[in-house]
Coordinates of C-alpha atoms in Angstrom, one line a residue:
M116 CA 28.5 200.6 61.9
K117 CA 32.3 199.4 63.0
I118 CA 34.5 199.1 59.1
V119 CA 37.7 197.7 59.2
V120 CA 39.2 198.7 55.3
T121 CA 42.6 196.8 54.9
G122 CA 44.3 198.1 52.0
A123 CA 42.5 201.9 52.9
N124 CA 45.6 203.5 51.2
G125 CA 44.9 202.4 47.8
Y126 CA 44.6 203.9 44.8
L127 CA 40.1 202.8 45.6
G128 CA 40.7 202.2 49.8
T129 CA 41.4 206.3 49.8
G130 CA 38.1 207.5 48.5
I131 CA 36.3 204.1 49.9
V132 CA 37.3 205.4 53.2
K133 CA 36.2 209.3 52.9
Q134 CA 33.1 207.9 50.9
L135 CA 32.4 205.4 54.4
C136 CA 33.0 208.2 56.3
D137 CA 31.3 210.7 55.0
D138 CA 28.2 208.3 55.8
G139 CA 29.3 208.5 59.4
N140 CA 30.8 204.9 59.7
E141 CA 33.1 204.5 62.6
V142 CA 36.5 203.2 59.9
I143 CA 38.9 201.4 61.2
A144 CA 41.7 202.0 58.3
V145 CA 44.7 200.1 58.1
C146 CA 47.0 199.9 55.7
H147 CA 50.9 198.1 55.4
H148 CA 52.6 201.4 55.0
D149 CA 52.4 205.3 53.9
P150 CA 49.3 207.0 55.9
E151 CA 49.1 209.7 54.3
E152 CA 46.2 209.8 52.0
I153 CA 43.9 208.8 54.7
D154 CA 40.8 210.7 55.4
R155 CA 41.8 211.9 59.2
R156 CA 38.3 210.8 60.2
A157 CA 39.1 207.0 59.8
K158 CA 41.5 205.3 62.7
N159 CA 44.6 204.3 61.1
I160 CA 46.6 201.0 61.8
T161 CA 49.3 200.2 59.7
C162 CA 50.5 196.7 60.2
D163 CA 51.3 193.7 58.1
I164 CA 47.5 191.8 58.0
F165 CA 49.0 188.6 57.1
S166 CA 51.1 188.4 60.5
V167 CA 48.8 190.4 62.8
E168 CA 47.6 186.5 65.3
D169 CA 44.3 187.9 65.7
P170 CA 43.3 190.8 63.4
F171 CA 39.6 190.6 64.4
D172 CA 40.3 192.1 68.5
E173 CA 43.6 193.9 67.1
F174 CA 41.3 195.9 64.6
E175 CA 38.8 196.7 67.7
K176 CA 36.4 194.0 66.4
P177 CA 34.6 195.2 63.5
D178 CA 30.9 194.8 62.3
V179 CA 32.3 194.0 58.9
L180 CA 35.9 193.7 57.3
L181 CA 35.6 195.6 54.0
H182 CA 39.1 193.5 52.2
L183 CA 40.5 195.9 49.5
A184 CA 44.4 194.7 50.0
W185 CA 46.0 193.0 46.7
R186 CA 49.4 193.7 45.5
N187 CA 50.2 194.2 41.9
G188 CA 46.1 194.5 41.1
F189 CA 47.3 195.7 37.7
V190 CA 50.3 193.4 36.7
H191 CA 47.9 191.0 35.9
N192 CA 50.9 188.1 35.8
D193 CA 52.8 188.5 38.6
T194 CA 53.3 185.5 40.2
S195 CA 52.6 186.9 43.7
H196 CA 49.2 187.2 42.9
V197 CA 49.5 183.0 44.0
I198 CA 52.2 183.5 46.0
D199 CA 49.8 185.6 48.8
L200 CA 46.4 183.5 47.9
P201 CA 47.1 181.1 50.5
R202 CA 47.9 184.8 53.2
H203 CA 44.4 186.0 52.0
Y204 CA 42.7 183.1 52.4
A205 CA 44.2 182.2 56.5
F206 CA 43.8 186.1 57.8
L207 CA 39.9 185.8 56.1
E208 CA 39.4 182.4 58.1
K209 CA 40.7 184.0 61.5
M210 CA 38.2 187.3 60.9
A211 CA 35.5 184.6 60.1
V212 CA 36.0 182.4 63.5
S213 CA 36.7 185.2 65.4
G214 CA 33.2 187.0 65.0
I215 CA 32.5 189.1 62.0
K216 CA 29.7 189.5 61.2
K217 CA 30.3 190.2 57.8
I218 CA 32.9 189.8 54.9
A219 CA 33.2 191.5 51.7
V220 CA 35.7 190.9 49.2
L221 CA 36.5 193.3 46.2
G222 CA 37.0 191.1 42.6
S223 CA 37.3 191.5 38.9
M224 CA 36.1 191.0 36.0
H225 CA 39.4 189.4 35.7
E226 CA 38.0 186.3 37.7
V227 CA 35.7 185.6 34.3
G228 CA 37.8 185.3 31.5
F229 CA 37.1 185.7 27.9
F230 CA 33.5 186.5 28.0
E231 CA 31.0 188.6 25.7
G232 CA 28.4 190.1 26.8
S233 CA 26.4 191.0 30.3
I234 CA 28.1 189.4 33.5
K235 CA 25.8 187.6 36.0
E236 CA 26.3 186.1 39.2
D237 CA 25.7 183.1 37.6
T238 CA 28.3 183.5 34.6
P239 CA 30.7 180.4 34.5
T240 CA 34.6 181.6 35.5
H241 CA 37.7 181.2 33.4
P242 CA 40.4 183.4 33.8
E243 CA 43.4 183.2 31.9
S244 CA 45.6 185.6 34.5
L245 CA 47.0 184.6 37.7
Y246 CA 45.5 187.7 38.7
G247 CA 42.1 186.7 37.7
I248 CA 42.8 183.1 38.5
S249 CA 43.5 184.3 42.4
K250 CA 41.2 186.3 42.6
D251 CA 38.4 183.1 41.6
A252 CA 40.2 180.2 43.8
L253 CA 39.6 183.3 47.2
R254 CA 35.8 184.3 46.1
N255 CA 35.0 180.3 46.4
M256 CA 37.5 180.8 49.4
T257 CA 35.8 183.4 51.3
K258 CA 32.3 182.1 50.2
L259 CA 33.1 178.5 52.3
I260 CA 34.5 180.7 55.4
C261 CA 31.1 182.3 55.3
K262 CA 29.0 179.4 54.7
N263 CA 31.0 178.0 57.8
N264 CA 30.6 180.2 59.9
N265 CA 27.1 182.0 59.6
V266 CA 29.3 185.4 58.1
I267 CA 28.0 187.3 55.6
F268 CA 29.4 187.3 52.0
Q269 CA 29.4 190.1 49.8
W270 CA 32.3 189.7 46.7
L271 CA 32.7 192.9 44.8
R272 CA 33.2 192.0 41.5
G273 CA 35.1 195.7 40.4
Y274 CA 35.1 196.6 36.3
Y275 CA 37.1 199.6 34.8
I276 CA 37.8 202.9 37.3
V277 CA 37.6 206.0 35.6
G278 CA 39.8 208.8 37.7
N279 CA 42.2 211.8 36.3
S280 CA 44.1 210.9 40.1
E281 CA 48.1 210.1 38.5
H282 CA 48.4 207.7 41.4
G283 CA 47.7 204.0 41.2
C284 CA 48.3 202.1 37.1
S285 CA 45.4 202.1 35.2
I286 CA 45.0 203.9 31.8
F287 CA 43.0 207.1 33.1
S288 CA 46.1 207.5 35.9
K289 CA 49.4 207.0 33.3
I290 CA 47.6 209.2 31.1
T291 CA 46.9 211.6 33.7
A292 CA 50.9 211.0 34.7
A293 CA 51.9 211.9 31.4
E294 CA 50.3 215.2 31.3
K295 CA 51.5 216.8 33.9
E296 CA 54.9 215.1 32.6
G297 CA 54.1 217.3 29.5
K298 CA 54.2 215.0 27.3
K299 CA 52.6 214.8 23.9
L300 CA 51.6 211.5 22.7
F301 CA 50.8 208.6 25.0
P302 CA 51.2 205.1 23.4
F303 CA 47.9 203.2 23.2
T304 CA 46.5 200.6 22.1
S305 CA 43.1 200.1 18.7
G306 CA 41.5 200.7 21.5
Q307 CA 38.2 198.7 20.2
N308 CA 38.1 196.5 22.8
Q309 CA 34.3 198.3 24.9
W310 CA 34.3 197.8 28.5
D311 CA 32.2 198.1 31.4
F312 CA 33.6 202.1 32.9
I313 CA 32.1 203.2 36.0
D314 CA 33.9 206.9 37.8
Y315 CA 35.9 206.6 40.8
D316 CA 33.4 208.6 42.5
E317 CA 30.7 206.2 42.2
F318 CA 32.9 202.9 42.7
A319 CA 33.2 205.0 45.7
K320 CA 29.7 205.0 46.2
Q321 CA 28.7 201.7 44.7
V322 CA 30.9 200.1 47.3
T323 CA 30.2 201.4 50.6
A324 CA 26.0 201.5 49.6
T325 CA 26.0 197.1 49.5
V326 CA 28.4 196.9 52.8
E327 CA 26.7 199.3 53.8
Q328 CA 23.1 197.3 53.8
N329 CA 22.8 193.2 54.0
K330 CA 19.6 192.7 52.0
I331 CA 21.6 191.9 49.4
N332 CA 24.4 189.9 48.8
G333 CA 26.8 187.4 47.1
I334 CA 28.8 188.8 44.2
I335 CA 27.9 191.8 42.7
N336 CA 28.8 193.7 40.2
I337 CA 30.4 197.5 41.0
C338 CA 30.0 198.6 37.7
H339 CA 28.8 201.0 35.4
G340 CA 26.5 198.5 33.2
R341 CA 26.7 198.8 29.6
P342 CA 29.3 198.5 27.7
E343 CA 31.8 201.4 25.6
K344 CA 34.9 201.2 23.6
L345 CA 37.9 201.8 24.9
A346 CA 39.1 204.5 22.4
E347 CA 35.9 206.6 23.2
R348 CA 36.3 206.7 26.6
V349 CA 39.5 207.7 27.0
E350 CA 39.0 210.0 24.7
R351 CA 36.3 211.4 26.6
F352 CA 38.1 211.5 30.0
I353 CA 41.0 213.6 27.8
K354 CA 38.7 216.4 26.8
E355 CA 37.0 216.2 30.4
N356 CA 39.9 217.6 32.3
H357 CA 41.0 219.9 29.4
Y358 CA 44.4 217.9 29.0
T359 CA 46.1 218.5 26.1
I360 CA 47.8 215.1 24.9
K361 CA 46.6 212.7 22.0
L362 CA 46.2 209.0 21.6
D363 CA 49.6 207.1 19.7
Y364 CA 46.7 204.8 17.9
G365 CA 48.7 201.4 17.7
K366 CA 51.6 201.1 20.0
F367 CA 50.7 198.7 21.7
P368 CA 49.0 195.3 21.0
D369 CA 45.5 194.5 22.2
R370 CA 45.7 191.4 25.1
P371 CA 44.6 187.9 23.6
Y372 CA 42.6 187.6 26.7
D373 CA 40.4 190.5 26.8
S374 CA 37.0 190.5 26.5
K375 CA 35.8 192.0 23.0
A376 CA 32.9 193.8 24.7
V377 CA 32.0 192.9 28.4
W378 CA 29.8 194.6 31.0
G379 CA 28.2 194.5 34.5
D380 CA 24.4 193.4 35.0
D381 CA 23.6 196.0 37.5
T382 CA 20.6 194.7 38.7
K383 CA 21.8 194.0 42.5
I384 CA 23.5 197.2 42.4
Q385 CA 21.0 199.2 41.0
A386 CA 18.6 197.7 43.7
I387 CA 20.8 198.5 46.5
M388 CA 21.2 202.0 45.0
E389 CA 17.4 202.8 44.8
N390 CA 17.0 201.6 47.8
R391 CA 19.6 203.6 49.5
K392 CA 17.9 206.4 48.1
L393 CA 14.3 204.8 49.5
G394 CA 16.7 205.3 53.4

């Protein structure tokens, strides 16, 4: 399978490209700059995807588009989310009308907004940040683009990813960076929110397993399937990595739009992973 991956040099892209290569796919890794972190087995194309006139042809007529590209994902109310939205739409439409067989886009549980409980495929969305609003809009746009062009649609709704790379802007990346800088304390919230945490490597495996199959499509939660308190998961992360840094609780307020307890329904992804094991 020939798969083009946008945002290939991002925090998530590097691990996903590696896993796709491990699985034996032909990978076209597209990034805006700095391809140094991308697996050498992938073919790299450095460009601004929004400026390419015919991306399907430029990216060597792939079977699948895995669209990870998105800037300022950790700055939830940055205006770039709204500014870039029509550009993402135009890019995806170009790919669809040119003959791509499947479009898979990385989404976010922040599309749902404030919600408590298990997020299912049909859970209503009421996003409360520009990031969530833009992702939610792109999901509906992509679904329509795929329907109108007879393209398989997969929306990979991501949850909270645990990884110990200092690259990226997650809480775990920041703690890793602070530990390497020799800091003793890390300013923290109350840590009482309960979220769905998934390890980085497992996240990459779930994403690749999803795009490598066509039987289960639509909205698919890339998740662990159960909630865990933020404080407990971060303390465990620190212990797992033998860090000496301590959490300084209560230095930051909890964000008002964050759910108190939310997790993904893992019915679809578990079926995909089981089918993968069966071959």
